[in-house]
Coordinates of C-alpha atoms in Angstrom, one line a residue:
Chain H
X19 CA 0.8 -68.4 82.7
X20 CA 4.1 -70.2 82.0
X21 CA 6.1 -69.5 78.9
X22 CA 4.9 -72.4 76.8
X23 CA 1.3 -71.7 77.6
X24 CA 1.8 -68.0 76.7
X25 CA 3.6 -68.8 73.5
X26 CA 0.8 -71.3 72.5
X27 CA -1.9 -68.8 73.4
X28 CA -0.4 -66.1 71.2
X29 CA 0.2 -68.7 68.4
X30 CA -3.5 -69.6 68.6
X31 CA -4.6 -65.9 68.6
X32 CA -2.5 -65.3 65.4
X33 CA -3.7 -68.5 63.8
X34 CA -7.4 -67.7 64.4
X35 CA -7.0 -64.1 63.1
X36 CA -5.2 -65.3 60.0
X37 CA -7.9 -67.8 59.4
X38 CA -10.5 -64.9 59.6
X39 CA -8.6 -62.8 57.1
X40 CA -8.3 -65.8 54.7
X41 CA -12.0 -66.5 55.0
X42 CA -12.8 -63.0 53.8
X43 CA -10.7 -63.1 50.6
X44 CA -12.8 -63.8 47.5
X45 CA -12.7 -67.2 45.9
X46 CA -11.6 -66.4 42.3
X47 CA -10.4 -69.7 41.0
X48 CA -7.8 -71.2 43.4
X49 CA -6.5 -67.8 44.6
X50 CA -8.0 -67.8 48.0
X51 CA -7.1 -71.5 48.5
X52 CA -3.5 -70.9 47.4
X53 CA -3.1 -67.9 49.7
X54 CA -4.6 -69.8 52.6
X55 CA -2.5 -73.0 51.9
X56 CA 0.7 -71.2 52.6
X57 CA -0.6 -68.7 55.2
X58 CA -2.1 -71.5 57.3
X59 CA 0.5 -74.2 56.9
X60 CA 1.7 -74.5 60.5
X61 CA 4.3 -71.8 60.6
X62 CA 5.9 -71.2 64.0
X63 CA 4.5 -67.6 64.1
X64 CA 7.7 -66.4 65.7
X65 CA 7.4 -62.9 64.1
X66 CA 3.8 -62.2 65.0
X67 CA 4.4 -63.5 68.5
X68 CA 7.3 -61.1 68.9
X69 CA 4.9 -58.3 67.8
X70 CA 2.3 -59.2 70.4
X71 CA 5.0 -59.7 73.1
X72 CA 6.7 -56.4 72.5
X73 CA 3.3 -54.7 72.4
X74 CA 2.5 -56.1 75.9
X75 CA 6.1 -55.3 77.2
X76 CA 5.4 -51.6 76.5
X77 CA 1.8 -51.7 77.9
X78 CA -0.2 -52.1 74.8
X79 CA -3.3 -54.2 74.2
X80 CA -3.2 -57.4 72.1
X81 CA -6.0 -56.4 69.8
X82 CA -4.1 -53.2 68.8
X83 CA -1.1 -55.2 67.7
X84 CA -2.9 -58.2 66.1
X85 CA -3.6 -56.7 62.6
X86 CA 0.0 -55.5 62.5
X87 CA 1.3 -59.0 63.5
X88 CA -1.0 -60.6 60.8
X89 CA 0.1 -58.2 58.1
X90 CA 3.7 -59.0 58.8
X91 CA 3.1 -62.7 58.7
X92 CA 1.4 -62.3 55.3
X93 CA 4.5 -60.6 54.0
X94 CA 6.7 -63.3 55.5
X95 CA 4.5 -66.0 53.8
X96 CA 4.6 -64.3 50.4
X97 CA 8.4 -64.2 50.6
X98 CA 8.5 -68.0 51.2
X99 CA 6.2 -68.7 48.3
X100 CA 8.2 -66.6 45.8
X101 CA 11.5 -67.9 47.3
X102 CA 10.5 -71.5 46.6
X103 CA 9.6 -70.9 42.9
X104 CA 11.5 -72.8 40.3
X105 CA 13.2 -69.6 39.1
X106 CA 14.4 -68.9 42.7
X107 CA 15.4 -71.6 45.1
X108 CA 13.3 -74.3 43.3
X109 CA 12.2 -76.0 46.5
X110 CA 9.5 -78.7 46.4
X111 CA 8.9 -79.0 50.1
X112 CA 8.4 -76.5 52.9
X113 CA 7.3 -77.3 56.5
X114 CA 7.0 -80.9 55.4
X115 CA 4.4 -80.1 52.7
X116 CA 4.6 -79.6 49.0
X117 CA 5.4 -76.0 48.2
X118 CA 2.7 -73.7 46.8
X119 CA 3.7 -74.0 43.1
X120 CA 3.9 -77.8 43.4
X121 CA 0.2 -77.8 44.5
X122 CA -1.2 -74.8 42.5
X123 CA 1.2 -74.2 39.7
X124 CA 3.7 -71.5 39.1
X125 CA 1.3 -68.8 37.9
X126 CA -1.0 -69.2 40.8
X127 CA 1.8 -69.3 43.3
X128 CA 3.2 -66.1 41.9
X129 CA -0.2 -64.4 42.1
X130 CA -0.9 -65.8 45.6
X131 CA 2.4 -64.3 46.8
X132 CA 1.5 -61.0 45.1
X133 CA -1.9 -61.0 46.7
X134 CA -0.6 -61.8 50.2
X135 CA 1.9 -58.9 50.0
X136 CA -0.8 -56.5 48.8
X137 CA -3.4 -57.7 51.4
X138 CA -0.8 -57.2 54.1
X139 CA -1.0 -53.4 53.8
X140 CA -4.8 -53.4 53.8
X141 CA -4.6 -55.5 56.9
X142 CA -2.3 -53.0 58.7
X143 CA -4.8 -50.2 58.1
X144 CA -7.5 -52.2 60.0
X145 CA -5.7 -51.8 63.3
X146 CA -7.5 -49.7 66.0
X147 CA -4.6 -47.2 66.3
X148 CA -4.3 -43.4 65.8
X149 CA -3.8 -42.7 62.1
X150 CA -0.2 -41.4 62.6
X151 CA 0.7 -44.8 64.1
X152 CA -0.9 -46.6 61.2
X153 CA 1.2 -44.6 58.8
X154 CA 4.3 -45.4 60.9
X155 CA 3.4 -49.1 60.7
X156 CA 3.0 -49.0 56.9
X157 CA 6.3 -47.2 56.5
X158 CA 8.0 -49.7 58.8
X159 CA 6.8 -52.8 57.1
X160 CA 7.3 -51.5 53.5
X161 CA 10.9 -50.4 54.3
X162 CA 11.7 -53.8 56.0
X163 CA 10.2 -55.8 53.2
X164 CA 11.3 -53.7 50.2
X165 CA 14.5 -53.1 48.1
X166 CA 16.5 -51.8 51.0
X167 CA 15.3 -54.7 53.2
X168 CA 14.2 -58.2 52.6
X169 CA 14.1 -58.2 48.8
X170 CA 17.5 -56.6 48.7
X171 CA 18.7 -59.5 50.9
X172 CA 17.2 -62.1 48.6
X173 CA 19.1 -60.5 45.7
X174 CA 22.4 -60.6 47.6
X175 CA 21.6 -64.2 48.6
X176 CA 21.1 -65.2 44.9
X177 CA 24.3 -63.4 43.9
X178 CA 26.2 -65.2 46.7
X179 CA 25.5 -68.7 45.3
X180 CA 28.7 -70.5 44.2
X181 CA 30.9 -67.8 45.8
X182 CA 32.9 -67.7 48.9
X183 CA 31.7 -64.7 51.0
X184 CA 33.3 -63.0 54.0
X185 CA 31.7 -63.1 57.4
X186 CA 30.9 -59.5 56.9
X187 CA 29.2 -60.2 53.6
X188 CA 27.1 -63.1 54.9
X189 CA 26.1 -60.9 57.9
X190 CA 25.0 -58.2 55.5
X191 CA 22.9 -60.7 53.5
X192 CA 21.2 -62.1 56.6
X193 CA 20.7 -58.7 58.2
X194 CA 18.6 -57.7 55.1
X195 CA 17.1 -61.1 54.1
X196 CA 15.7 -62.2 57.5
X197 CA 16.9 -59.5 60.0
X198 CA 14.9 -56.6 58.7
X199 CA 11.6 -58.5 59.0
X200 CA 12.3 -59.7 62.5
X201 CA 13.2 -56.1 63.5
X202 CA 10.0 -54.9 61.9
X203 CA 8.1 -57.5 64.0
X204 CA 9.5 -55.9 67.1
X205 CA 9.0 -52.3 65.9
X206 CA 5.4 -53.0 65.0
X207 CA 4.7 -54.2 68.5
X208 CA 6.3 -51.0 69.9
X209 CA 4.2 -48.9 67.4
X210 CA 1.0 -50.7 68.5
X211 CA 1.8 -49.9 72.1
X212 CA 2.4 -46.2 71.4
X213 CA 5.9 -46.6 72.7
X214 CA 8.6 -43.9 72.9
X215 CA 11.4 -43.9 70.2
X216 CA 13.8 -45.2 72.9
X217 CA 11.6 -48.2 73.6
X218 CA 11.2 -48.9 69.9
X219 CA 14.9 -48.9 69.3
X220 CA 15.5 -51.2 72.3
X221 CA 13.0 -53.7 70.9
X222 CA 14.6 -53.3 67.4
X223 CA 18.1 -54.0 68.9
X224 CA 16.8 -57.1 70.7
X225 CA 15.4 -58.3 67.4
X226 CA 18.5 -57.5 65.5
X227 CA 20.7 -59.8 67.7
X228 CA 17.9 -62.4 67.9
X229 CA 17.5 -62.4 64.1
X230 CA 21.1 -63.1 63.4
X231 CA 21.2 -65.8 66.0
X232 CA 18.0 -67.3 64.5
X233 CA 19.7 -67.4 61.0
X234 CA 22.9 -69.0 62.3
X235 CA 20.8 -71.6 64.1
X236 CA 18.9 -72.2 60.8
X237 CA 22.3 -72.8 59.0
X238 CA 23.3 -75.2 61.8
X239 CA 20.0 -77.2 61.5
X240 CA 20.6 -77.4 57.7
X241 CA 23.8 -79.3 58.5
X242 CA 23.0 -81.1 61.8
X243 CA 19.2 -81.3 61.8
X244 CA 16.8 -84.1 61.2
X245 CA 14.8 -83.7 58.0
X246 CA 11.5 -84.9 59.4
X247 CA 11.7 -82.5 62.4
X248 CA 13.2 -79.5 60.5
X249 CA 10.4 -79.8 57.8
X250 CA 12.6 -79.1 54.8
X251 CA 15.5 -80.9 53.1
X252 CA 18.7 -81.1 55.0
X253 CA 21.9 -80.1 53.2
X254 CA 20.2 -77.8 50.7
X255 CA 22.7 -74.9 51.4
X256 CA 25.6 -77.2 50.4
X257 CA 23.6 -78.4 47.3
X258 CA 23.1 -74.8 46.3
X259 CA 26.8 -74.0 47.0
X260 CA 25.8 -71.3 49.4
X261 CA 28.3 -69.7 51.7
X262 CA 26.9 -69.8 55.2
X263 CA 28.2 -69.1 58.7
X264 CA 28.9 -72.8 59.0
X265 CA 31.1 -73.1 55.8
X266 CA 33.0 -70.1 57.0
X267 CA 33.4 -70.6 60.8
X268 CA 32.5 -74.2 61.4
X269 CA 29.9 -75.7 63.7
X270 CA 31.5 -75.1 67.1
X271 CA 32.2 -71.4 66.5
X272 CA 28.6 -71.0 65.2
X273 CA 27.1 -72.5 68.2
X274 CA 29.1 -70.1 70.4
X275 CA 28.0 -67.2 68.2
X276 CA 24.3 -68.1 68.6
X277 CA 24.7 -68.2 72.4
X278 CA 26.6 -64.9 72.4
X279 CA 24.1 -63.1 70.2
X280 CA 21.2 -64.5 72.3
X281 CA 22.7 -63.0 75.5
X282 CA 23.2 -59.7 73.7
X283 CA 19.6 -59.7 72.6
X284 CA 18.5 -60.4 76.2
X285 CA 20.7 -57.5 77.4
X286 CA 18.9 -55.0 75.2
X287 CA 15.7 -55.5 77.3
X288 CA 17.4 -55.1 80.7
X289 CA 15.8 -51.8 81.5
X290 CA 12.3 -53.2 81.0
X291 CA 10.3 -55.1 83.6
X292 CA 8.1 -57.8 82.0
X293 CA 10.9 -58.8 79.6
X294 CA 10.8 -62.4 80.7
X295 CA 8.8 -63.8 77.9
X296 CA 11.0 -62.3 75.2
X297 CA 14.2 -63.3 77.0
X298 CA 13.0 -66.9 77.2
X299 CA 11.9 -66.8 73.6
X300 CA 15.4 -65.8 72.5
X301 CA 17.0 -68.6 74.6
X302 CA 14.6 -71.2 73.3
X303 CA 15.2 -70.2 69.7
X304 CA 18.9 -70.6 70.3
X305 CA 18.4 -74.4 71.0
X306 CA 15.5 -75.0 68.7
X307 CA 15.4 -78.3 66.6
X308 CA 13.1 -76.9 63.9
Chain F
X10 CA -2.3 -24.4 28.6
X11 CA -3.8 -26.5 25.9
X12 CA -4.6 -30.2 26.5
X13 CA -1.6 -31.7 24.9
X14 CA 0.8 -29.3 26.7
X15 CA -0.9 -30.1 30.1
X16 CA -0.8 -33.8 29.5
X17 CA 2.9 -33.6 28.5
X18 CA 3.6 -31.4 31.6
X19 CA 2.0 -33.9 34.0
X20 CA 3.8 -36.8 32.2
X21 CA 7.1 -35.0 32.7
X22 CA 6.3 -34.3 36.4
X23 CA 5.6 -38.0 36.9
X24 CA 8.6 -39.1 35.0
X25 CA 11.0 -36.9 37.0
X26 CA 9.5 -38.0 40.3
X27 CA 9.7 -41.7 39.4
X28 CA 13.4 -41.1 38.3
X29 CA 14.1 -39.6 41.8
X30 CA 12.5 -42.5 43.6
X31 CA 14.5 -45.0 41.4
X32 CA 17.8 -43.1 42.1
X33 CA 17.3 -43.6 45.8
X34 CA 16.8 -47.4 45.7
X35 CA 20.0 -49.3 46.7
X36 CA 22.1 -51.0 44.1
X37 CA 22.1 -54.6 45.3
X38 CA 23.1 -56.6 42.2
X39 CA 20.8 -55.7 39.3
X40 CA 17.8 -55.0 41.6
X41 CA 17.7 -51.2 41.2
X42 CA 18.5 -51.4 37.5
X43 CA 15.7 -54.0 36.9
X44 CA 13.2 -51.9 38.8
X45 CA 14.1 -48.8 36.9
X46 CA 14.2 -50.6 33.6
X47 CA 10.4 -51.2 33.7
X48 CA 9.4 -48.2 35.8
X49 CA 11.1 -45.8 33.4
X50 CA 10.3 -47.6 30.1
X51 CA 8.2 -44.9 28.4
X52 CA 4.8 -45.8 29.8
X53 CA 2.0 -43.5 28.9
X54 CA 1.4 -42.5 32.6
X55 CA -2.3 -42.4 32.1
X56 CA -3.1 -43.6 35.7
X57 CA -0.8 -41.1 37.5
X58 CA -2.0 -38.3 35.2
X59 CA -5.6 -39.1 36.2
X60 CA -4.5 -38.8 39.8
X61 CA -3.0 -35.4 39.3
X62 CA -5.9 -34.2 37.2
X63 CA -8.6 -35.3 39.6
X64 CA -6.6 -33.7 42.5
X65 CA -6.6 -30.4 40.6
X66 CA -10.3 -30.8 39.7
X67 CA -11.1 -30.8 43.4
X68 CA -8.8 -28.0 44.3
X69 CA -5.7 -29.9 45.5
X70 CA -2.1 -29.2 44.9
X71 CA 0.0 -31.2 42.5
X72 CA 2.7 -32.0 45.1
X73 CA 0.2 -33.5 47.5
X74 CA -1.0 -36.0 44.8
X75 CA 2.4 -36.8 43.2
X76 CA 3.6 -39.5 45.7
X77 CA 0.2 -41.2 45.5
X78 CA 0.4 -41.0 41.6
X79 CA 3.9 -42.5 41.7
X80 CA 3.0 -45.3 44.2
X81 CA 0.1 -46.3 41.9
X82 CA 2.4 -46.4 38.9
X83 CA 4.9 -48.6 40.7
X84 CA 2.1 -51.1 41.4
X85 CA 1.0 -50.9 37.8
X86 CA 4.6 -51.5 36.7
X87 CA 5.1 -54.5 39.0
X88 CA 1.9 -56.1 37.6
X89 CA 3.2 -55.8 34.0
X90 CA 6.5 -57.4 35.0
X91 CA 4.9 -60.4 36.7
X92 CA 2.2 -60.6 33.9
X93 CA 5.0 -61.0 31.3
X94 CA 6.8 -63.8 33.2
X95 CA 7.1 -67.2 31.4
X96 CA 4.7 -68.8 33.9
X97 CA 2.1 -66.1 33.2
X98 CA 1.6 -64.6 29.7
X99 CA 5.1 -65.4 28.6
X100 CA 5.7 -62.2 26.7
X101 CA 9.1 -61.2 25.3
X102 CA 8.2 -57.7 24.4
X103 CA 6.5 -54.8 26.1
X104 CA 6.4 -51.2 24.9
X105 CA 8.7 -52.2 22.0
X106 CA 11.5 -53.4 24.3
X107 CA 12.4 -56.8 25.7
X108 CA 10.5 -57.6 28.9
X109 CA 12.1 -57.5 32.3
X110 CA 12.8 -61.2 32.6
X111 CA 14.3 -61.3 29.1
X112 CA 16.9 -58.7 30.2
X113 CA 17.4 -59.6 33.8
X114 CA 16.3 -63.2 34.1
X115 CA 13.2 -64.6 35.8
X116 CA 14.5 -64.5 39.4
X117 CA 15.4 -60.9 39.2
X118 CA 12.2 -59.9 37.4
X119 CA 10.1 -61.6 40.1
X120 CA 12.1 -59.8 42.8
X121 CA 12.0 -56.4 40.9
X122 CA 8.2 -56.8 40.8
X123 CA 8.0 -57.6 44.5
X124 CA 10.2 -54.7 45.3
X125 CA 8.2 -52.2 43.3
X126 CA 5.0 -53.4 44.9
X127 CA 6.5 -53.0 48.4
X128 CA 8.1 -49.7 47.7
X129 CA 4.8 -48.3 46.4
X130 CA 3.4 -48.3 49.9
X131 CA 6.4 -46.6 51.4
X132 CA 6.0 -44.0 48.6
X133 CA 2.4 -43.3 49.6
X134 CA 3.4 -42.6 53.2
X135 CA 5.8 -39.8 51.9
X136 CA 2.9 -37.6 50.7
X137 CA 2.4 -34.3 52.6
X138 CA -1.2 -35.1 53.7
X139 CA -2.9 -35.5 57.0
X140 CA -2.3 -39.0 58.5
X141 CA -6.0 -40.1 58.1
X142 CA -5.8 -39.3 54.3
X143 CA -2.5 -41.3 54.0
X144 CA -4.3 -44.3 55.7
X145 CA -7.2 -43.8 53.2
X146 CA -4.7 -43.9 50.3
X147 CA -3.0 -47.0 51.5
X148 CA -6.3 -48.8 52.0
X149 CA -7.5 -47.6 48.6
X150 CA -4.4 -48.9 46.7
X151 CA -4.1 -52.2 48.6
X152 CA -7.8 -53.0 48.0
X153 CA -7.6 -52.1 44.3
X154 CA -4.4 -54.1 43.7
X155 CA -5.1 -57.1 46.0
X156 CA -7.1 -60.4 45.8
X157 CA -10.5 -58.6 45.5
X158 CA -9.0 -56.3 42.8
X159 CA -6.2 -56.5 40.2
X160 CA -4.7 -59.9 41.3
X161 CA -8.2 -61.4 41.4
X162 CA -8.7 -60.2 37.8
X163 CA -5.4 -61.7 36.7
X164 CA -6.6 -65.1 38.1
X165 CA -9.9 -64.8 36.3
X166 CA -8.0 -63.8 33.1
X167 CA -5.8 -66.9 33.3
X168 CA -8.8 -69.1 34.0
X169 CA -10.6 -67.7 30.9
X170 CA -7.9 -68.8 28.4
X171 CA -9.3 -71.2 25.9
X172 CA -12.9 -70.7 27.1
X173 CA -15.8 -68.8 25.6
X174 CA -16.9 -66.2 28.2
X175 CA -20.1 -64.2 28.3
X176 CA -20.1 -60.5 28.0
X177 CA -20.8 -60.3 31.7
X178 CA -17.9 -62.5 32.6
X179 CA -15.5 -60.6 30.4
X180 CA -16.7 -57.3 31.9
X181 CA -16.1 -58.8 35.4
X182 CA -12.5 -59.8 34.5
X183 CA -11.7 -56.4 33.1
X184 CA -13.4 -54.5 36.0
X185 CA -11.0 -56.3 38.3
X186 CA -7.9 -56.6 36.2
X187 CA -7.6 -53.1 34.9
X188 CA -10.7 -51.2 36.2
X189 CA -9.9 -51.3 39.9
X190 CA -6.5 -49.7 39.4
X191 CA -7.9 -47.0 37.1
X192 CA -10.6 -46.3 39.7
X193 CA -7.9 -46.2 42.4
X194 CA -6.0 -43.6 40.3
X195 CA -9.1 -41.3 40.4
X196 CA -9.8 -42.0 44.1
X197 CA -6.2 -41.2 45.1
X198 CA -6.5 -37.8 43.3
X199 CA -9.6 -37.1 45.2
X200 CA -8.0 -38.2 48.5
X201 CA -5.0 -36.0 47.9
X202 CA -7.4 -33.0 47.3
X203 CA -9.2 -33.7 50.6
X204 CA -12.4 -34.2 48.6
X205 CA -15.9 -35.0 49.9
X206 CA -17.1 -38.7 49.6
X207 CA -19.5 -37.5 46.8
X208 CA -16.6 -36.0 44.8
X209 CA -14.6 -39.2 45.3
X210 CA -17.4 -41.4 44.0
X211 CA -18.0 -39.1 41.0
X212 CA -14.3 -39.4 40.1
X213 CA -14.4 -43.2 40.6
X214 CA -17.5 -43.5 38.4
X215 CA -15.8 -41.5 35.7
X216 CA -12.8 -43.9 36.0
X217 CA -15.0 -47.0 36.0
X218 CA -16.5 -46.1 32.6
X219 CA -13.2 -44.9 31.2
X220 CA -11.4 -48.0 32.4
X221 CA -13.8 -50.3 30.5
X222 CA -13.6 -48.2 27.4
X223 CA -9.8 -48.3 27.7
X224 CA -9.8 -52.1 27.9
X225 CA -12.1 -52.5 24.9
X226 CA -9.9 -50.1 22.9
X227 CA -6.9 -52.3 23.9
X228 CA -8.7 -55.4 22.6
X229 CA -9.5 -53.5 19.4
X230 CA -5.8 -52.5 18.9
X231 CA -4.8 -56.1 19.5
X232 CA -6.8 -56.9 16.3
X233 CA -6.5 -53.7 14.2
X234 CA -3.4 -52.1 15.5
X235 CA 0.0 -51.6 14.0
X236 CA 2.7 -53.6 15.9
X237 CA 5.3 -50.9 15.7
X238 CA 2.9 -48.2 17.0
X239 CA 1.2 -50.4 19.6
X240 CA 4.5 -51.5 21.1
X241 CA 3.5 -55.1 21.7
X242 CA 2.7 -58.0 19.4
X243 CA -0.6 -57.8 17.5
X244 CA -2.9 -60.8 17.7
X245 CA -1.6 -62.1 21.1
X246 CA -5.1 -62.5 22.4
X247 CA -6.1 -64.8 19.6
X248 CA -2.8 -66.7 20.0
X249 CA -3.6 -67.2 23.7
X250 CA -7.2 -68.2 22.8
X251 CA -8.6 -65.4 25.0
X252 CA -12.2 -64.4 24.9
X253 CA -12.3 -60.7 24.4
X254 CA -15.0 -58.2 23.7
X255 CA -14.0 -58.4 20.1
X256 CA -14.4 -62.2 19.8
X257 CA -17.8 -61.8 21.4
X258 CA -19.3 -58.6 19.9
X259 CA -17.2 -57.9 16.8
X260 CA -15.3 -54.8 15.9
X261 CA -18.1 -52.5 15.0
X262 CA -20.1 -53.1 18.2
X263 CA -17.0 -52.7 20.2
X264 CA -16.2 -49.3 18.6
X265 CA -19.7 -48.1 19.5
X266 CA -19.3 -49.4 23.0
X267 CA -16.1 -47.5 23.5
X268 CA -17.8 -44.3 22.4
X269 CA -20.8 -44.9 24.6
X270 CA -18.7 -45.6 27.7
X271 CA -16.6 -42.6 27.0
X272 CA -19.6 -40.3 27.0
X273 CA -20.9 -41.9 30.2
X274 CA -17.5 -41.3 31.8
X275 CA -17.7 -37.6 30.7
X276 CA -21.2 -37.3 32.1
X277 CA -20.1 -38.3 35.6
X278 CA -18.1 -35.1 35.8
X279 CA -20.9 -32.8 34.6
X280 CA -21.4 -31.1 38.1
X281 CA -17.7 -30.0 38.3
X282 CA -16.2 -26.9 36.6
X283 CA -12.7 -27.6 35.5
X284 CA -13.6 -31.0 34.1
X285 CA -12.3 -30.2 30.6
X286 CA -8.9 -31.9 30.9
X287 CA -10.4 -35.2 32.1
X288 CA -13.2 -35.1 29.5
X289 CA -10.7 -34.6 26.7
X290 CA -8.5 -37.4 28.2
X291 CA -11.4 -39.8 28.0
X292 CA -12.2 -38.8 24.4
X293 CA -8.6 -39.0 23.3
X294 CA -8.1 -42.5 24.8
X295 CA -11.2 -43.7 22.9
X296 CA -9.4 -43.1 19.6
X297 CA -5.8 -43.9 20.7
X298 CA -3.5 -45.9 18.4
X299 CA -1.2 -47.2 21.1

């Protein structure tokens, strides 16, 4: 299978599995609809695809990794819903559609996010894995998403608004805000495959470099991108007076940094045969338009 | 040890353990402070005490149940923070102190709640229990707190504002909104003790009746209570036009219902020696003033 076909196949696998989870949630008021609206809103599924690809790289089966991939995507989705709330980034559009609170109101959007975050952990426990690996997966995801991970990064991001941050400080924010979850995606794939600690760390290092490259590319698209393609408003970082890699280093240096980090990500997988899919993924993300 | 001394001892054990968890969270901006503000705000610790007491009833050790009790209390705390937000119940006071968003702002309160919910699951995985029991604990808590449990109940509660609900509908709301978490408290204690399924169900049945009695008592205190003792504004249900057991059945019938449910809770533990603490707990909660 060529790369595009494999990526699309895994996207479809994730999409179908998420749909099944959503169908099983109870329909109390708009809760299920609000959860499904954001969960099934055409996300790129990069994180769950990384989980499935890392699992295969280390010899695991797709169905072992799928509940972990889906749980991770639920956490990612909740973070977008809460991030868009009026008291946070106050965004009206996401992926070209009105944000959750615009459609369902703030109370329901808050609760839909809470429910997705909570359901994610039940979802993890449904994987057909030895109990110690399920515990490892729960610990991995809760650390990556919690106060020492993604939520910590969101706090640093809010604090940084209107301030000039150093390259080190911005790297810290991004490492926590988006990096931890992308690393968790890779680690969950390794856990699903019953990998060695060495394999898990190699996958996590790959994801660490890829995650930073991904974020810098995101900042570049916020400046250079096309709103219709990107799916969210262009120039929102400048409007929110956010320090980004672009405001600090400029466009050209950022493009070089993305390429450099991508090649470092690729290098982390050098010992492993079957790394092609993940290497191409990193290189494609480095030139993505959306 | 008499009942009061035992209750106070377990409260102190929980308090000290929660303080230790809070000390270990990283200090990104006000995040740690905001999490600790609500987590360590003088809650009654009824849920975690139930976990510890049920664990002892079935022959388990306190330290096996403590991380589960603390994780559950983190989830309970997050739900109060989000429930108080302006877009939800919009409450300025809780336990006699300003609510989280009044002190730290809405964005930080939202994130502190998210972080507590996420950290709860990492906390569960730290218990010294066989991995299959840790998985059981994660599944139990995520089900109780998720869309088919507490969050579902919060949605039904919001939908019920300004409407006249039947006794059955109010019972449903309360079963989900507060009952599921009180049941989870009992189940986690049983899980920590490595109990039989029969024991776990008996503890859950006890908690189901106690939980409903607890909620009706709460509604009674909202009408009859003393604001300074109760710690939150009196009459808020009426102000929010909420259907409660009181609006439906009146004060006298509700007091009888509390007594009846309490005795049914007590009866569930009849087969078990060492049930005295939990029986007295149920009877004390039935006449509580705050």
